[in-house]
Coordinates of C-alpha atoms and ligand atoms in Angstrom, one line a residue:
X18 CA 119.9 101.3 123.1
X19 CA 119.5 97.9 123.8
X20 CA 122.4 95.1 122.6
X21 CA 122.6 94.0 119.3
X22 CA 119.4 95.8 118.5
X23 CA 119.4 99.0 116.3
X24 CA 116.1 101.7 116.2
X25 CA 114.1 103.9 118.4
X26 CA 112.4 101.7 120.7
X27 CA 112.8 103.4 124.1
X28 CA 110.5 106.3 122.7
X29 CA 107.4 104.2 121.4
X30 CA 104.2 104.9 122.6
X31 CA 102.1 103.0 121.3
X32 CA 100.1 101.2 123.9
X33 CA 99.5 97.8 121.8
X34 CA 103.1 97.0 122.1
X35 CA 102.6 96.7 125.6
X36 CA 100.3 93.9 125.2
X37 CA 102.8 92.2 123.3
X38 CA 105.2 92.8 125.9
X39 CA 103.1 90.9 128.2
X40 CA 102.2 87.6 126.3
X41 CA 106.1 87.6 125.2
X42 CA 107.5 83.8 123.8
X43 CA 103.9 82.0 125.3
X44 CA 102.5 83.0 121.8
X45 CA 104.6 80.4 120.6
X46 CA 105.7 78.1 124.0
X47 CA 102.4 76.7 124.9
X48 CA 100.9 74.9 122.0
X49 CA 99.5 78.2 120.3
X50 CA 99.8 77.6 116.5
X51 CA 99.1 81.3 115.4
X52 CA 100.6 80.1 112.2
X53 CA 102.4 80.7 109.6
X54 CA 102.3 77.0 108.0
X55 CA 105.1 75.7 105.9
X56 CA 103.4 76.3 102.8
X57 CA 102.6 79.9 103.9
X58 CA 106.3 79.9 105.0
X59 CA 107.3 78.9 101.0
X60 CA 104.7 81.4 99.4
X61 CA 106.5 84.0 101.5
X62 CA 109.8 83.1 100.4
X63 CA 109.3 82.1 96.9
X64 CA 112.3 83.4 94.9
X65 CA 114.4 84.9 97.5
X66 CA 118.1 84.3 96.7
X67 CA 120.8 83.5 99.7
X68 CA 121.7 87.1 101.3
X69 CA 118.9 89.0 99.3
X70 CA 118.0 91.3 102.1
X71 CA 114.2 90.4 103.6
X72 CA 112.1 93.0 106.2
X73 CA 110.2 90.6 108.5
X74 CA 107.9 92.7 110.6
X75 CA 106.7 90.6 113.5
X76 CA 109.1 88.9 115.7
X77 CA 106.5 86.6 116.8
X78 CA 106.5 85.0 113.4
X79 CA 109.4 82.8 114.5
X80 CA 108.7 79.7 111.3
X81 CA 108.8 82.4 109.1
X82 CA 112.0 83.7 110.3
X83 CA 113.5 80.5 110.3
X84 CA 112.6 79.2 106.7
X85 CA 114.2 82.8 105.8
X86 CA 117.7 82.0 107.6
X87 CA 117.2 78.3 106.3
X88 CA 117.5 80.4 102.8
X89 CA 120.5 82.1 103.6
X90 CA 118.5 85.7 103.4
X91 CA 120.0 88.6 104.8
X92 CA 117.0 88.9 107.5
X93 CA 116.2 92.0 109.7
X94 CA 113.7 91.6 111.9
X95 CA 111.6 94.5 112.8
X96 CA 108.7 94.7 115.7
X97 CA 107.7 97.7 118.5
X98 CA 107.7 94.4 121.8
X99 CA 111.3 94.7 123.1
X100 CA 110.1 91.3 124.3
X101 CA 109.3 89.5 121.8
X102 CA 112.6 90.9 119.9
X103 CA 114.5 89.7 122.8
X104 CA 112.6 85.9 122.7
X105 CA 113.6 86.1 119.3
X106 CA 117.1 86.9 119.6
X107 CA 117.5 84.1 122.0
X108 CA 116.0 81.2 119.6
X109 CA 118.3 82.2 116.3
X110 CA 120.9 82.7 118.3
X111 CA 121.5 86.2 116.8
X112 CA 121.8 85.2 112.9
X113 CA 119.3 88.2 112.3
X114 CA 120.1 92.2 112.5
X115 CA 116.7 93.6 114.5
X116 CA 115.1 96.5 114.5
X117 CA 113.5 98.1 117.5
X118 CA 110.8 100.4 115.5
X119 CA 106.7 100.9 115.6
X120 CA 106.4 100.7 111.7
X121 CA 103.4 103.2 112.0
X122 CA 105.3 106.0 112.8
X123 CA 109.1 107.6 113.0
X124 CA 111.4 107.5 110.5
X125 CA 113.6 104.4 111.1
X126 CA 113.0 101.3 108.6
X127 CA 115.6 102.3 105.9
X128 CA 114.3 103.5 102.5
X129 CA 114.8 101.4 99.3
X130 CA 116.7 98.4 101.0
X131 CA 114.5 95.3 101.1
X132 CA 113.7 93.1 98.0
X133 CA 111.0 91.4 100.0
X134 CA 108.9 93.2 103.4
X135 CA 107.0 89.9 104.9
X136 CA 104.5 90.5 107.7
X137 CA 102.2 87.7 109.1
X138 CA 98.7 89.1 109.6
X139 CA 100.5 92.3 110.8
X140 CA 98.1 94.3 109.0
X141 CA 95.1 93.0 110.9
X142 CA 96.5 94.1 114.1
X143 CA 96.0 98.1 112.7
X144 CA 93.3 100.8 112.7
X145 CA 92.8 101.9 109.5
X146 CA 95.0 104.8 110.0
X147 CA 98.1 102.7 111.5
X148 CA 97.4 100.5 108.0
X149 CA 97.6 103.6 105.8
X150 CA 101.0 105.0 108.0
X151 CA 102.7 101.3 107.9
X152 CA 102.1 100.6 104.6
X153 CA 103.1 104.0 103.6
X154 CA 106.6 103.1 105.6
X155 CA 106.8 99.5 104.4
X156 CA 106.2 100.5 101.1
X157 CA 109.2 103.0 100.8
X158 CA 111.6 100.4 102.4
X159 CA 111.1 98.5 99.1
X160 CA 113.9 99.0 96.6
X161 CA 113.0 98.6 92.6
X162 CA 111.4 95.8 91.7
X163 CA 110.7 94.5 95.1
X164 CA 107.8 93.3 96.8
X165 CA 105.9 93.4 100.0
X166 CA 104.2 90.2 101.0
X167 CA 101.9 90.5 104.0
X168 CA 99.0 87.9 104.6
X169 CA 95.8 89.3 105.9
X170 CA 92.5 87.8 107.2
X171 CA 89.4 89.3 104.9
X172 CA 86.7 90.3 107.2
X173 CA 85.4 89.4 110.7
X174 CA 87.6 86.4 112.5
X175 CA 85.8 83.6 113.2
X176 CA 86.4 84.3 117.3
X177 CA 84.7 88.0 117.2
X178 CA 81.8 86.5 116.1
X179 CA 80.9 85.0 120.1
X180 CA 81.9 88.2 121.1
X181 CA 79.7 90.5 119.2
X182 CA 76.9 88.1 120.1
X183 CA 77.8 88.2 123.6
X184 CA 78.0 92.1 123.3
X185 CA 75.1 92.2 121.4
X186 CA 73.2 89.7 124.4
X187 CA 74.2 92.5 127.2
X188 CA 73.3 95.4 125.3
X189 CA 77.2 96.4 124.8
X190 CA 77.7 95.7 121.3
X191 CA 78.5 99.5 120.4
X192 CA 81.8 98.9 123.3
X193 CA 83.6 96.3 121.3
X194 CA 82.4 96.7 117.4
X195 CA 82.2 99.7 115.4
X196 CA 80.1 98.9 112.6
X197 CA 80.6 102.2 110.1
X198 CA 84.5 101.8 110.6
X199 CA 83.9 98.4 110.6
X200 CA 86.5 98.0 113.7
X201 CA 86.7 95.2 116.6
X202 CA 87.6 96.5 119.8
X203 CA 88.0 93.5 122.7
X204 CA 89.2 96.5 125.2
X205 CA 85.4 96.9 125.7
X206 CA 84.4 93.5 126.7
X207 CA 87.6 92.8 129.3
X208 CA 84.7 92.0 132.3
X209 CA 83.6 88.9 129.8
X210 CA 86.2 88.0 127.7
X211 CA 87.1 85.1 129.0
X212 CA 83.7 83.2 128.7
X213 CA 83.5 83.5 125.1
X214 CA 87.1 82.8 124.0
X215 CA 88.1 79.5 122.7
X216 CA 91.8 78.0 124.4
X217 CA 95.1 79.4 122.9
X218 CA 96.9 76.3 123.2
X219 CA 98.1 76.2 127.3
X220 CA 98.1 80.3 127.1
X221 CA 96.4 81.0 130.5
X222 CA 93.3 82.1 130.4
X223 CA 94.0 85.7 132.5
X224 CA 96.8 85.6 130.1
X225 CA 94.9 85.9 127.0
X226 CA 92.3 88.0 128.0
X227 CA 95.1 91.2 129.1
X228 CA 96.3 90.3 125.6
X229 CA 93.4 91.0 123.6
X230 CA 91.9 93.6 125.8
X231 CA 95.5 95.4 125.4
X232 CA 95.7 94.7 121.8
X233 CA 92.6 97.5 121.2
X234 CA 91.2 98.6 118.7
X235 CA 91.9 96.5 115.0
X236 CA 90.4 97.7 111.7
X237 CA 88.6 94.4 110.0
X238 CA 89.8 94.4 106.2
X239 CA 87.2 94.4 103.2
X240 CA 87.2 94.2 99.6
X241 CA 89.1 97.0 98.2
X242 CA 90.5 98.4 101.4
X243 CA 93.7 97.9 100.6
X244 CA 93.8 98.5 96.8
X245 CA 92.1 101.8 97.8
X246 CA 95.4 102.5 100.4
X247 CA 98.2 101.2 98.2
X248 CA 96.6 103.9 95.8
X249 CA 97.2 106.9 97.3
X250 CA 100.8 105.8 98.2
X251 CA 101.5 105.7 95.3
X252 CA 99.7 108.7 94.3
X253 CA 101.5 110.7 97.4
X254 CA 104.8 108.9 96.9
X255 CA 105.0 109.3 93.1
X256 CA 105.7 105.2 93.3
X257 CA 104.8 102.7 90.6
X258 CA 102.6 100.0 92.6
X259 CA 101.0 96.8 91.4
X260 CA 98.7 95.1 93.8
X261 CA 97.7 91.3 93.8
X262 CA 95.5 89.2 96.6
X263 CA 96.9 85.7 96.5
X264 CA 94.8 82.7 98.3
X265 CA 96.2 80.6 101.1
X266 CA 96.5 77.2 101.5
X267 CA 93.6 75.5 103.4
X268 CA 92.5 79.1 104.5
X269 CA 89.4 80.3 102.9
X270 CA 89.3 84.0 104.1
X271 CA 92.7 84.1 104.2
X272 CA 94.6 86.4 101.2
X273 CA 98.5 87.6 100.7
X274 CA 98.1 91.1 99.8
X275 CA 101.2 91.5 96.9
X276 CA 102.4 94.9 96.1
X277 CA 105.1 95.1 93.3
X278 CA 107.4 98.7 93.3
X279 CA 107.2 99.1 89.8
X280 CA 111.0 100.4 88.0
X281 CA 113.7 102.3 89.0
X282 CA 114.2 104.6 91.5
Ligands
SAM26 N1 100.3 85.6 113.0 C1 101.3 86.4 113.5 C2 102.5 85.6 114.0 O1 102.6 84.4 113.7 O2 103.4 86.1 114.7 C3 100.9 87.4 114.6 C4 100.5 88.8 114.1 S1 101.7 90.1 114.1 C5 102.9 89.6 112.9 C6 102.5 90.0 115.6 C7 103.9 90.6 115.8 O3 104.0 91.9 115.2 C8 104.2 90.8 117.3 O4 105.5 90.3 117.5 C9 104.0 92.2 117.5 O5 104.8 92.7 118.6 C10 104.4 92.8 116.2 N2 103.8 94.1 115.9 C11 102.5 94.4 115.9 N3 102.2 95.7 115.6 C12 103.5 96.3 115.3 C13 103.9 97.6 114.9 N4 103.1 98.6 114.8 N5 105.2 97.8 114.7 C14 106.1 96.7 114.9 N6 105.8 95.5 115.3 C15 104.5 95.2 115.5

């Protein structure tokens, strides 16, 4: 067990946590602004009351857990990168409680605890079944009445699109998109990465491209995916769920996916 940090992390397995392992604090060191705004920040926190306790999954999401100290929340801070838990620990000087935990599987986010589970585009980082297995998990660490809060990008990002084209151009498109699932995979196009990405901030370029290639394969979200998921869980959970899509500020495709645990346990 590592200091100051509670869960399972020596036993996860899952191979995208090593690419978050790698990039560590440059996500946020070198001029990378992979968000959230301050106006996300405040539509993630609206209504959350000094030491209400808050699940933020995502230790890279360091405004986020900021603004949430800056409200006096009881904050734990979940996320499967040892490193980026450590990066984390280092900037709020310890002010959180964190969890080392891979919320797609095990059994360690406790149940009915959190008023509010925030995650920053978390959900895009998931195959379809990771998003069915987290939700299920982030869902039943919701007590009464609470809510998760997780933003999400609708469809393709504007960056796979040069990379589907340049797939397409070398007759690899079937390596890095999956058109049925409707899943991005850069792992395929590692040899070529690097001429169709746009700069990350002062992220090196050999940096970045280990990053997404490690990152693997991530489920694009459309219409009704989600509604569809948060359904059965609450069929297979016997929960009471209400599902809303909020807009973003200034981000078009952008949505916050709201899911309300209806009454009393
Ligand atoms: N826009 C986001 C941000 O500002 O940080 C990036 C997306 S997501 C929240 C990235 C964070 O989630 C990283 O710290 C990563 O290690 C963590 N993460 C990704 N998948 C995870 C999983 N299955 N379990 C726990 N943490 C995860």
């Amino acid at each position: 067990m590592r200091r100051g940090v509670a869960g399972n992390g020596s036993a996860i397995s899952n191979p995208k946590a090593a690419a978050w392992n790698e990039l560590g604090g440059a996500y946020w060191n070198l001029d990378y602004d992979g968000g959230p705004s301050a106006a996300d920040c405040a539509m993630y926190l609206r209504g959350v009351a000094p030491d209400e306790p808050v699940l933020l999954v995502g230790a890279s999401t360091v405004r986020l857990a900021r603004a949430a100290l800056k409200r006096r929340a009881a904050l734990t801070v979940a996320d499967f990168s040892s490193v980026m838990l450590d990066e984390l620990r280092r900037v709020l000087d310890g002010r959180a409680r964190y969890l080392w935990t891979d919320v797609t599987c095990g059994d360690v986010l406790p149940r009915a605890a959190f008023q509010t589970v925030m995650g920053d585009r978390l959900i895009n980082r998931f195959t379809l079944t990771e998003m069915r297995a987290a939700l299920t998990r982030l869902t039943l660490a919701l007590r009464p009445e609470g809510q998760l809060r997780l933003s999400y990008r609708l469809g393709l990002y504007d960056r796979d699109l040069p990379v589907l084209e340049e797939a397409r151009r070398r007759g690899q498109l079937d390596d890095v998109f999956d058109e049925k699932a409707f899943d991005v995979d850069y792992g395929g196009a590692g040899a070529w990465l690097a001429s169709v990405l746009s700069p990350h901030g002062r992220i090196p370029t050999d940096k970045l491209v280990a990053f997404y290639v490690r990152r693997g394969r991530e489920h694009r979200i459309r219409d009704g995916d989600l509604d569809a998921i948060i359904q059965e869980i609450g069929r297979a959970q016997r929960l009471r769920l209400t599902t809303a899509h909020a807009g973003m500020d200034g981000k078009p495709n952008d949505r916050m996916l709201i899911v309300t645990r209806v009454g009393r346990d």
